[in-house]
Short mmCIF file of C-alpha atoms and ligand atoms in Angstrom, two decimals:
data_model
loop_
_atom_site.label_atom_id
_atom_site.label_comp_id
_atom_site.label_asym_id
_atom_site.label_seq_id
_atom_site.Cartn_x
_atom_site.Cartn_y
_atom_site.Cartn_z
CA MET A 28 12.97 -15.42 -12.61
CA PRO A 29 14.44 -13.17 -9.87
CA ALA A 30 11.34 -12.07 -7.92
CA SER A 31 7.89 -13.65 -8.08
CA ILE A 32 4.88 -12.67 -6.02
CA VAL A 33 2.19 -15.05 -4.84
CA VAL A 34 -1.04 -13.22 -4.02
CA GLY A 35 -4.53 -14.33 -2.99
CA THR A 36 -7.17 -13.11 -5.43
CA GLN A 37 -10.30 -13.64 -3.33
CA TRP A 38 -10.98 -13.39 0.43
CA GLY A 39 -7.99 -15.47 1.55
CA ASP A 40 -7.67 -19.22 1.99
CA GLU A 41 -7.11 -19.74 -1.73
CA GLY A 42 -4.27 -22.19 -1.08
CA LYS A 43 -1.24 -19.90 -1.38
CA GLY A 44 0.89 -22.38 0.59
CA LYS A 45 0.41 -24.90 -2.19
CA ALA A 46 1.87 -22.50 -4.75
CA THR A 47 4.86 -21.82 -2.51
CA ASP A 48 5.37 -25.54 -2.14
CA TYR A 49 5.09 -26.05 -5.89
CA LEU A 50 7.68 -23.35 -6.62
CA ALA A 51 9.97 -24.10 -3.67
CA ASP A 52 12.57 -26.13 -5.54
CA ARG A 53 13.40 -23.14 -7.69
CA MET A 54 13.46 -20.57 -4.85
CA ASP A 55 16.29 -19.36 -2.63
CA LEU A 56 14.33 -16.95 -0.44
CA VAL A 57 10.67 -17.03 0.56
CA VAL A 58 9.50 -13.73 2.02
CA ARG A 59 6.27 -13.19 3.92
CA TYR A 60 5.27 -9.56 3.37
CA GLN A 61 2.18 -8.67 5.44
CA GLY A 62 -0.40 -9.81 7.98
CA GLY A 63 0.48 -11.68 11.11
CA ASN A 64 -0.76 -14.78 12.87
CA ASN A 65 -4.24 -14.20 11.42
CA ALA A 66 -3.20 -16.26 8.40
CA GLY A 67 -2.65 -19.95 8.60
CA HIS A 68 -1.38 -22.80 6.56
CA THR A 69 -1.28 -26.44 7.39
CA ILE A 70 1.91 -28.23 6.53
CA ILE A 71 2.82 -31.85 6.72
CA ALA A 72 6.40 -32.35 7.91
CA GLN A 73 8.07 -35.68 8.68
CA GLY A 74 4.62 -37.23 8.97
CA HIS A 75 3.40 -34.58 11.44
CA THR A 76 0.70 -32.03 10.66
CA LEU A 77 1.67 -28.53 11.72
CA LYS A 78 -0.25 -25.32 11.55
CA LEU A 79 1.97 -22.34 10.79
CA GLN A 80 0.66 -18.81 11.01
CA LEU A 81 3.73 -16.61 10.72
CA ILE A 82 6.64 -18.60 9.41
CA PRO A 83 6.62 -19.00 5.61
CA SER A 84 6.15 -22.59 4.47
CA GLY A 85 9.56 -22.32 2.76
CA ILE A 86 11.00 -23.25 6.17
CA LEU A 87 10.49 -26.92 5.25
CA TYR A 88 13.18 -26.73 2.58
CA PRO A 89 16.76 -26.64 3.89
CA HIS A 90 17.97 -24.71 0.81
CA ILE A 91 15.50 -21.84 1.41
CA THR A 92 16.00 -18.82 3.65
CA SER A 93 12.63 -17.87 5.13
CA VAL A 94 12.15 -14.16 5.68
CA ILE A 95 9.58 -12.21 7.67
CA ALA A 96 9.68 -8.71 6.18
CA ASP A 97 8.93 -5.28 7.66
CA GLY A 98 5.22 -5.25 6.83
CA VAL A 99 4.33 -8.26 8.98
CA VAL A 100 3.11 -7.72 12.54
CA VAL A 101 4.77 -10.27 14.80
CA ASP A 102 3.50 -11.71 18.04
CA PRO A 103 6.88 -12.87 19.39
CA ARG A 104 5.30 -15.47 21.65
CA VAL A 105 3.57 -17.08 18.67
CA LEU A 106 6.69 -16.90 16.53
CA LEU A 107 8.78 -18.67 19.16
CA GLU A 108 6.09 -21.29 19.67
CA GLU A 109 6.08 -21.99 15.95
CA MET A 110 9.87 -22.32 15.95
CA ASP A 111 9.65 -24.75 18.88
CA GLY A 112 6.93 -26.70 17.08
CA LEU A 113 9.12 -27.06 14.01
CA GLU A 114 12.13 -28.13 16.04
CA ALA A 115 10.03 -30.73 17.85
CA VAL A 116 9.36 -32.48 14.54
CA GLY A 117 12.91 -32.20 13.29
CA VAL A 118 12.62 -29.08 11.10
CA ASP A 119 15.52 -26.67 11.67
CA PRO A 120 14.24 -23.09 12.04
CA SER A 121 17.74 -21.55 12.15
CA LYS A 122 17.44 -20.18 8.58
CA LEU A 123 14.49 -18.02 9.55
CA VAL A 124 15.21 -14.30 9.56
CA VAL A 125 13.01 -11.47 10.78
CA SER A 126 13.18 -7.76 10.15
CA GLY A 127 13.88 -5.57 13.17
CA ASN A 128 11.37 -3.14 11.66
CA CYS A 129 8.43 -5.50 12.17
CA HIS A 130 5.90 -4.12 14.60
CA MET A 131 5.04 -6.36 17.50
CA ILE A 132 1.66 -7.51 18.71
CA MET A 133 1.52 -6.65 22.40
CA PRO A 134 -0.75 -8.07 25.12
CA TYR A 135 -2.89 -4.89 25.11
CA HIS A 136 -3.59 -5.35 21.39
CA LEU A 137 -5.19 -8.70 22.10
CA GLU A 138 -7.14 -7.36 25.05
CA ILE A 139 -8.36 -4.29 23.16
CA GLU A 140 -9.46 -6.28 20.13
CA ARG A 141 -11.45 -8.66 22.31
CA VAL A 142 -13.38 -5.83 23.93
CA THR A 143 -13.84 -3.68 20.82
CA GLU A 144 -15.23 -6.56 18.75
CA ARG A 145 -17.68 -7.27 21.60
CA PHE A 146 -18.53 -3.58 21.77
CA LEU A 147 -19.42 -3.52 18.05
CA GLY A 148 -22.11 -6.17 18.66
CA LYS A 149 -23.88 -7.08 15.43
CA ASN A 150 -21.53 -4.78 13.52
CA ALA A 151 -18.46 -6.77 14.57
CA LEU A 152 -15.97 -7.49 11.79
CA GLY A 153 -15.47 -11.09 12.81
CA THR A 154 -11.72 -10.67 13.12
CA THR A 155 -9.38 -13.47 14.08
CA LYS A 156 -8.84 -11.74 17.47
CA ARG A 157 -5.07 -11.99 17.26
CA GLY A 158 -4.49 -8.27 17.84
CA ILE A 159 -3.69 -7.63 14.17
CA GLY A 160 -5.87 -4.53 13.68
CA PRO A 161 -4.81 -2.81 16.94
CA ALA A 162 -1.13 -3.48 16.15
CA TYR A 163 -1.37 -1.99 12.64
CA GLY A 164 -3.41 0.87 14.12
CA ASP A 165 -0.58 1.72 16.53
CA LYS A 166 1.92 1.45 13.69
CA ALA A 167 0.02 4.11 11.73
CA ALA A 168 -0.42 6.19 14.90
CA ARG A 169 3.36 5.96 15.42
CA ILE A 170 3.09 4.49 18.88
CA GLY A 171 3.93 0.92 17.88
CA LEU A 172 6.79 -1.08 19.35
CA ARG A 173 9.12 -2.75 16.89
CA ILE A 174 11.27 -5.84 17.28
CA GLN A 175 14.39 -3.66 17.26
CA ASP A 176 13.09 -1.85 20.36
CA LEU A 177 13.64 -5.05 22.32
CA PHE A 178 17.38 -4.69 22.00
CA ASP A 179 17.55 -1.48 24.02
CA GLU A 180 15.82 -2.13 27.33
CA LYS A 181 15.71 1.54 28.28
CA ILE A 182 14.02 2.57 25.05
CA PHE A 183 11.67 -0.39 25.21
CA ARG A 184 10.55 0.51 28.75
CA GLU A 185 10.14 4.18 27.89
CA LYS A 186 8.03 3.52 24.81
CA LEU A 187 5.99 0.90 26.61
CA ASP A 188 5.29 3.21 29.56
CA ILE A 189 4.00 5.93 27.26
CA VAL A 190 1.73 3.68 25.26
CA LEU A 191 0.53 1.65 28.24
CA LYS A 192 -0.64 4.78 30.03
CA GLU A 193 -3.13 5.44 27.25
CA LYS A 194 -4.06 1.79 26.67
CA ASN A 195 -4.76 1.25 30.37
CA LEU A 196 -7.02 4.29 30.48
CA VAL A 197 -8.99 2.91 27.56
CA LEU A 198 -9.13 -0.57 29.04
CA THR A 199 -10.17 0.53 32.53
CA ARG A 200 -12.30 3.65 31.92
CA VAL A 201 -13.97 2.74 28.62
CA TYR A 202 -14.24 -1.01 28.82
CA GLY A 203 -14.11 -1.66 32.58
CA ARG A 204 -11.18 -4.09 32.30
CA LEU A 205 -8.17 -4.47 34.57
CA PRO A 206 -5.00 -2.54 33.67
CA LEU A 207 -1.91 -4.33 32.36
CA THR A 208 1.41 -3.92 34.16
CA ALA A 209 4.52 -2.81 32.33
CA ASP A 210 6.85 -4.98 34.42
CA ALA A 211 5.14 -8.21 33.47
CA ILE A 212 5.22 -7.27 29.76
CA VAL A 213 8.88 -6.20 29.91
CA GLU A 214 9.87 -9.44 31.60
CA ASP A 215 8.15 -11.59 28.95
CA TYR A 216 9.30 -9.54 25.97
CA LEU A 217 12.94 -9.33 27.04
CA ARG A 218 12.92 -13.09 27.39
CA TYR A 219 11.58 -13.36 23.83
CA ALA A 220 14.27 -10.89 22.72
CA GLU A 221 17.12 -13.15 23.72
CA ARG A 222 15.77 -15.98 21.61
CA LEU A 223 14.88 -13.77 18.66
CA ARG A 224 18.18 -11.89 18.54
CA PRO A 225 20.09 -14.33 16.26
CA HIS A 226 17.25 -14.20 13.72
CA VAL A 227 16.92 -10.44 13.41
CA VAL A 228 18.65 -9.00 10.34
CA ASP A 229 18.31 -6.20 7.79
CA THR A 230 15.94 -8.16 5.57
CA SER A 231 15.71 -5.44 2.92
CA LYS A 232 19.46 -5.63 2.32
CA LEU A 233 19.41 -9.41 2.44
CA ILE A 234 16.70 -9.55 -0.25
CA HIS A 235 18.39 -6.89 -2.35
CA ASP A 236 21.74 -8.71 -2.23
CA ALA A 237 20.10 -12.03 -3.05
CA LEU A 238 18.48 -10.49 -6.15
CA GLY A 239 21.84 -8.96 -7.08
CA ASP A 240 23.36 -12.45 -6.96
CA GLY A 241 20.67 -13.75 -9.32
CA GLU A 242 18.88 -15.72 -6.61
CA ASN A 243 15.18 -16.42 -6.89
CA VAL A 244 12.96 -14.68 -4.39
CA LEU A 245 9.34 -15.54 -3.74
CA LEU A 246 7.27 -12.85 -2.05
CA GLU A 247 4.34 -14.48 -0.32
CA GLY A 248 1.23 -12.56 0.70
CA ALA A 249 -1.30 -13.56 3.32
CA GLN A 250 -5.11 -13.14 3.15
CA GLY A 251 -6.39 -11.98 -0.24
CA THR A 252 -7.10 -9.01 -2.49
CA MET A 253 -10.68 -8.52 -1.30
CA LEU A 254 -9.43 -8.31 2.32
CA ASP A 255 -6.95 -5.56 1.40
CA LEU A 256 -7.19 -2.44 3.55
CA ASP A 257 -7.34 -0.17 0.48
CA LYS A 258 -8.52 -2.41 -2.33
CA GLY A 259 -10.87 -4.75 -0.44
CA THR A 260 -14.41 -4.56 0.90
CA TYR A 261 -13.65 -1.92 3.55
CA PRO A 262 -14.37 -1.97 6.48
CA PHE A 263 -14.73 -5.75 6.28
CA VAL A 264 -11.06 -6.21 5.57
CA THR A 265 -7.83 -6.96 7.35
CA SER A 266 -5.60 -4.10 8.50
CA SER A 267 -2.79 -4.56 5.99
CA ASN A 268 -2.32 -4.74 2.22
CA PRO A 269 -2.17 -8.18 0.65
CA VAL A 270 -1.99 -6.64 -2.86
CA THR A 271 1.28 -6.94 -4.73
CA GLY A 272 2.21 -3.27 -4.49
CA TYR A 273 2.75 -3.72 -0.80
CA ALA A 274 5.07 -6.68 -1.34
CA LEU A 275 7.64 -4.21 -2.65
CA ALA A 276 7.19 -1.70 0.16
CA SER A 277 7.50 -4.41 2.78
CA ALA A 278 10.44 -6.25 1.25
CA GLY A 279 12.14 -2.98 0.37
CA ILE A 280 12.78 -3.62 -3.34
CA GLY A 281 11.75 -1.82 -6.50
CA PRO A 282 9.29 -3.08 -9.14
CA ARG A 283 11.89 -3.84 -11.81
CA HIS A 284 12.82 -7.11 -10.06
CA VAL A 285 9.37 -8.66 -10.33
CA GLU A 286 8.81 -10.97 -13.28
CA ARG A 287 5.93 -13.20 -12.26
CA VAL A 288 2.79 -12.31 -10.35
CA ILE A 289 0.88 -15.47 -9.55
CA GLY A 290 -2.75 -15.06 -8.56
CA ILE A 291 -3.94 -17.90 -6.35
CA THR A 292 -7.55 -18.56 -7.17
CA LYS A 293 -9.83 -21.12 -5.65
CA ALA A 294 -12.13 -22.74 -8.25
CA TYR A 295 -15.04 -21.43 -6.15
CA VAL A 296 -15.07 -18.71 -3.46
CA THR A 297 -14.96 -18.72 0.34
CA ARG A 298 -14.96 -16.02 2.96
CA VAL A 299 -14.63 -16.03 6.75
CA GLY A 300 -15.86 -13.17 8.88
CA ALA A 301 -18.47 -10.55 8.04
CA GLY A 302 -18.89 -8.49 4.88
CA PRO A 303 -20.38 -8.60 1.39
CA PHE A 304 -19.97 -11.74 -0.72
CA PRO A 305 -22.10 -11.57 -3.89
CA THR A 306 -21.84 -15.22 -4.93
CA GLU A 307 -22.36 -16.65 -1.44
CA ASP A 308 -24.66 -19.67 -1.65
CA LEU A 309 -26.65 -20.13 1.54
CA GLY A 310 -28.38 -23.22 0.19
CA LEU A 311 -27.43 -26.82 -0.42
CA GLU A 312 -24.83 -26.05 -3.07
CA GLY A 313 -22.88 -23.78 -0.70
CA ASP A 314 -23.07 -26.46 2.01
CA ARG A 315 -21.83 -29.02 -0.42
CA LEU A 316 -18.87 -26.88 -1.51
CA GLY A 317 -17.98 -26.37 2.17
CA GLU A 318 -18.18 -30.06 2.97
CA ARG A 319 -16.31 -31.27 -0.10
CA GLY A 320 -13.67 -28.54 0.29
CA HIS A 321 -13.30 -28.98 4.10
CA GLU A 322 -13.85 -25.26 4.45
CA PHE A 323 -13.02 -24.52 8.07
CA GLY A 324 -10.55 -21.77 9.06
CA THR A 325 -6.98 -22.85 9.89
CA VAL A 326 -6.63 -20.18 12.58
CA THR A 327 -10.04 -19.96 14.22
CA GLY A 328 -11.73 -23.17 13.05
CA ARG A 329 -14.71 -21.12 11.87
CA LYS A 330 -16.91 -22.48 9.08
CA ARG A 331 -16.14 -20.60 5.88
CA ARG A 332 -18.96 -19.07 3.84
CA CYS A 333 -18.99 -20.65 0.36
CA GLY A 334 -20.16 -19.72 -3.12
CA TRP A 335 -19.57 -19.97 -6.84
CA PHE A 336 -16.63 -18.60 -8.79
CA ASP A 337 -16.81 -14.84 -9.23
CA ALA A 338 -15.13 -13.55 -12.40
CA VAL A 339 -15.92 -9.94 -11.44
CA ILE A 340 -13.65 -9.96 -8.40
CA LEU A 341 -11.07 -11.97 -10.31
CA ARG A 342 -10.87 -9.40 -13.11
CA TYR A 343 -10.46 -6.78 -10.41
CA ALA A 344 -7.72 -8.80 -8.67
CA ALA A 345 -5.95 -9.28 -12.01
CA ARG A 346 -5.99 -5.53 -12.53
CA VAL A 347 -4.95 -4.29 -9.10
CA ASN A 348 -2.20 -6.90 -8.70
CA GLY A 349 -0.95 -7.02 -12.28
CA LEU A 350 -1.34 -10.80 -12.45
CA THR A 351 0.74 -12.61 -15.04
CA GLU A 352 -0.80 -16.03 -14.42
CA LEU A 353 -3.39 -17.90 -12.37
CA PHE A 354 -2.85 -20.86 -10.07
CA VAL A 355 -6.29 -22.45 -9.77
CA THR A 356 -6.75 -24.56 -6.66
CA LYS A 357 -9.29 -27.14 -5.49
CA LEU A 358 -10.79 -27.90 -8.91
CA ASP A 359 -11.50 -31.42 -7.57
CA VAL A 360 -14.10 -29.97 -5.17
CA LEU A 361 -16.37 -29.09 -8.11
CA SER A 362 -16.88 -32.74 -9.16
CA GLY A 363 -20.39 -34.09 -8.84
CA PHE A 364 -22.39 -30.94 -9.61
CA GLU A 365 -24.77 -31.24 -12.57
CA THR A 366 -23.81 -27.72 -13.61
CA VAL A 367 -21.12 -25.37 -12.33
CA LYS A 368 -21.83 -21.67 -12.13
CA VAL A 369 -19.58 -18.75 -12.94
CA CYS A 370 -20.58 -15.22 -12.03
CA THR A 371 -19.80 -12.99 -15.02
CA ALA A 372 -21.36 -9.70 -13.82
CA TYR A 373 -23.52 -8.19 -11.06
CA ARG A 374 -26.92 -6.60 -11.13
CA ALA A 375 -27.31 -3.73 -8.66
CA ASP A 376 -29.79 -0.89 -8.48
CA GLY A 377 -31.07 -1.62 -12.00
CA ASP A 378 -27.63 -1.61 -13.62
CA THR A 379 -25.24 -4.31 -14.74
CA TYR A 380 -21.63 -4.21 -13.55
CA GLU A 381 -18.85 -6.21 -15.14
CA ASP A 382 -16.34 -4.62 -12.78
CA VAL A 383 -16.45 -4.13 -9.02
CA PRO A 384 -19.09 -1.40 -8.52
CA PRO A 385 -17.76 2.00 -7.51
CA HIS A 386 -19.79 2.32 -4.29
CA GLN A 387 -19.89 -0.08 -1.36
CA SER A 388 -23.71 -0.03 -1.19
CA LEU A 389 -23.88 -1.35 -4.75
CA PHE A 390 -21.43 -4.10 -3.86
CA HIS A 391 -23.48 -5.01 -0.78
CA ASP A 392 -26.62 -5.31 -2.91
CA ALA A 393 -24.97 -6.95 -5.92
CA GLU A 394 -26.85 -9.92 -7.35
CA PRO A 395 -24.68 -12.29 -9.36
CA VAL A 396 -25.39 -12.88 -13.06
CA TYR A 397 -24.49 -16.52 -13.63
CA GLU A 398 -23.40 -18.50 -16.62
CA GLU A 399 -24.00 -22.23 -16.13
CA LEU A 400 -21.52 -24.69 -17.54
CA ASP A 401 -21.75 -28.47 -17.73
CA GLY A 402 -20.54 -30.24 -14.62
CA TRP A 403 -18.65 -33.53 -14.38
CA ASP A 404 -18.85 -36.55 -12.09
CA GLU A 405 -15.34 -37.91 -12.30
CA ASP A 406 -13.07 -37.74 -9.24
CA LEU A 407 -10.19 -35.49 -10.30
CA THR A 408 -7.79 -36.20 -7.46
CA GLY A 409 -5.91 -38.87 -9.42
CA VAL A 410 -5.51 -36.80 -12.60
CA ARG A 411 -1.87 -35.91 -13.32
CA ALA A 412 -2.13 -33.75 -16.46
CA ILE A 413 -4.49 -30.96 -17.45
CA ASP A 414 -5.14 -32.69 -20.79
CA ASP A 415 -6.47 -35.72 -18.89
CA LEU A 416 -9.14 -33.72 -17.08
CA PRO A 417 -12.72 -34.44 -18.19
CA LYS A 418 -13.81 -32.24 -21.08
CA PRO A 419 -16.28 -30.13 -19.06
CA ALA A 420 -13.58 -29.41 -16.44
CA ARG A 421 -11.24 -28.20 -19.17
CA ALA A 422 -14.05 -26.12 -20.65
CA TYR A 423 -14.63 -24.58 -17.22
CA LEU A 424 -10.95 -23.62 -16.90
CA GLU A 425 -10.88 -22.19 -20.42
CA ARG A 426 -13.93 -20.10 -19.70
CA VAL A 427 -12.42 -18.80 -16.44
CA ALA A 428 -9.15 -17.80 -18.14
CA ASP A 429 -11.13 -16.19 -20.94
CA LEU A 430 -13.34 -14.16 -18.60
CA ILE A 431 -10.35 -12.91 -16.63
CA GLY A 432 -7.94 -12.39 -19.48
CA VAL A 433 -5.06 -14.04 -17.61
CA PRO A 434 -3.61 -17.44 -18.55
CA ILE A 435 -3.79 -20.39 -16.17
CA GLY A 436 -0.31 -21.60 -15.19
CA VAL A 437 -1.19 -24.40 -12.79
CA VAL A 438 -4.35 -26.23 -11.70
CA SER A 439 -4.44 -28.22 -8.50
CA VAL A 440 -6.69 -31.17 -7.79
CA GLY A 441 -5.62 -31.99 -4.24
CA PRO A 442 -3.17 -31.13 -1.48
CA GLY A 443 -0.24 -33.24 -2.75
CA ARG A 444 2.54 -31.73 -4.82
CA GLU A 445 1.90 -34.26 -7.60
CA GLN A 446 -1.67 -32.94 -7.72
CA SER A 447 -0.55 -29.53 -9.00
CA LEU A 448 -0.78 -29.79 -12.78
CA PRO A 449 1.15 -27.32 -14.94
CA ALA A 450 -0.40 -25.97 -18.13
CA ALA A 451 1.38 -27.28 -21.20
P1 LIG B 522 -8.13 -9.63 11.15
O1 LIG B 522 -7.17 -9.84 10.03
O2 LIG B 522 -7.97 -10.61 12.28
O3 LIG B 522 -8.18 -8.20 11.61
O4 LIG B 522 -9.62 -9.92 10.57
C1 LIG B 522 -10.23 -9.07 9.61
C2 LIG B 522 -10.98 -9.92 8.58
O5 LIG B 522 -10.05 -10.64 7.77
C3 LIG B 522 -11.93 -10.96 9.18
O6 LIG B 522 -13.05 -11.08 8.34
C4 LIG B 522 -11.11 -12.23 9.13
O7 LIG B 522 -11.92 -13.39 9.10
C5 LIG B 522 -10.37 -12.04 7.82
N1 LIG B 522 -9.11 -12.78 7.74
C6 LIG B 522 -7.95 -12.47 8.35
N2 LIG B 522 -7.00 -13.37 8.03
C7 LIG B 522 -7.56 -14.25 7.18
C8 LIG B 522 -7.07 -15.39 6.46
O8 LIG B 522 -5.89 -15.77 6.53
N3 LIG B 522 -7.98 -16.01 5.68
C9 LIG B 522 -9.24 -15.60 5.54
N4 LIG B 522 -9.74 -14.55 6.18
C10 LIG B 522 -8.91 -13.87 6.99
#
């Protein structure tokens, strides 16, 4: 099992951290491959609850090397704060390594995102306002600053001066904000550099060598397939590629190493931020899913939009990621509904679509076609084997696997490790 990829199949928040935790014993390296501190996972360490946004949850296991690969955008201030937070509760962050090729989130990225989202008014994307989009934008425009730039003060200053000239014009002339000063940024970032230096390595070589030694590598995505810049509901997406293809580009390995592609799939669907969501339930059932599932964002605290399971997007996620198995999370949340619904197709503009429609307008207007299955009342949180689930819950899982054409590997019924139930 050299390389495995964990990928979100919906709009993020599927519970990817739980899969990492479940697989951790067998892993040597856990590699985060995209996004930045827009993602979030809550971990419980030594009795303390911590919210991590950048550092892979593998950090909790002393035998694991946690890696932040090239494709992640890093806010160094946030990264250092997370390391301090871990140390404060007795977790040693010294085995964390970061690629020098990671682009950095700079103070002007945060400032620009704040004003541009405001400027968009009712068309705002509802981003996490962490500077993610502006940082990836600069990366593509080839004016980004990378972690390795910190280790040559002259280069860092030069690059910063060039980019700041343009950013300050935009901030002052377009948005009427105050300019940022290079000296203040340099002072902060060079301070961060000293602390980051021991953690910065050639992560691509590290991962390659680990695979060569037969070590197990878990590549962990953030967000989800439908938030992918290319494969998601553009423009209501994040600015990077959660899909599995990008895991390879970011880690710097070829496809022949990958044996398992695990699609993390919530037993219903949630979304934060704006954009189309065909199975969104704005009524009592959606409210109930949100309440039972505690659906509030880890990063922004925003209430997540909720709806029924959507087999159309799951089939799509299976296809674009090459899923080998599903890890179904939060099945326990579906207890207590008389019937549970599964969307098997969409109706849009007089046609039926069993796959994601080819034009965004059709997706925006898509009406779900539901199949209703029997619900169950039993509390599932104490169940410890899939065979012991109530019959309707098993029937639901069978139907989901059948509609997607991918086997279910694990089903989780709660946050604890013992609540992740492997398929026989
Ligand atoms: P950004 O990633 O901050 O640019 O936000 C773009 C969109 O992705 C917004 O709709 C966010 O709510 C959404 N988003 C970003 N990260 C996450 C995540 O970890 N979970 C769920 N939604 C996310």
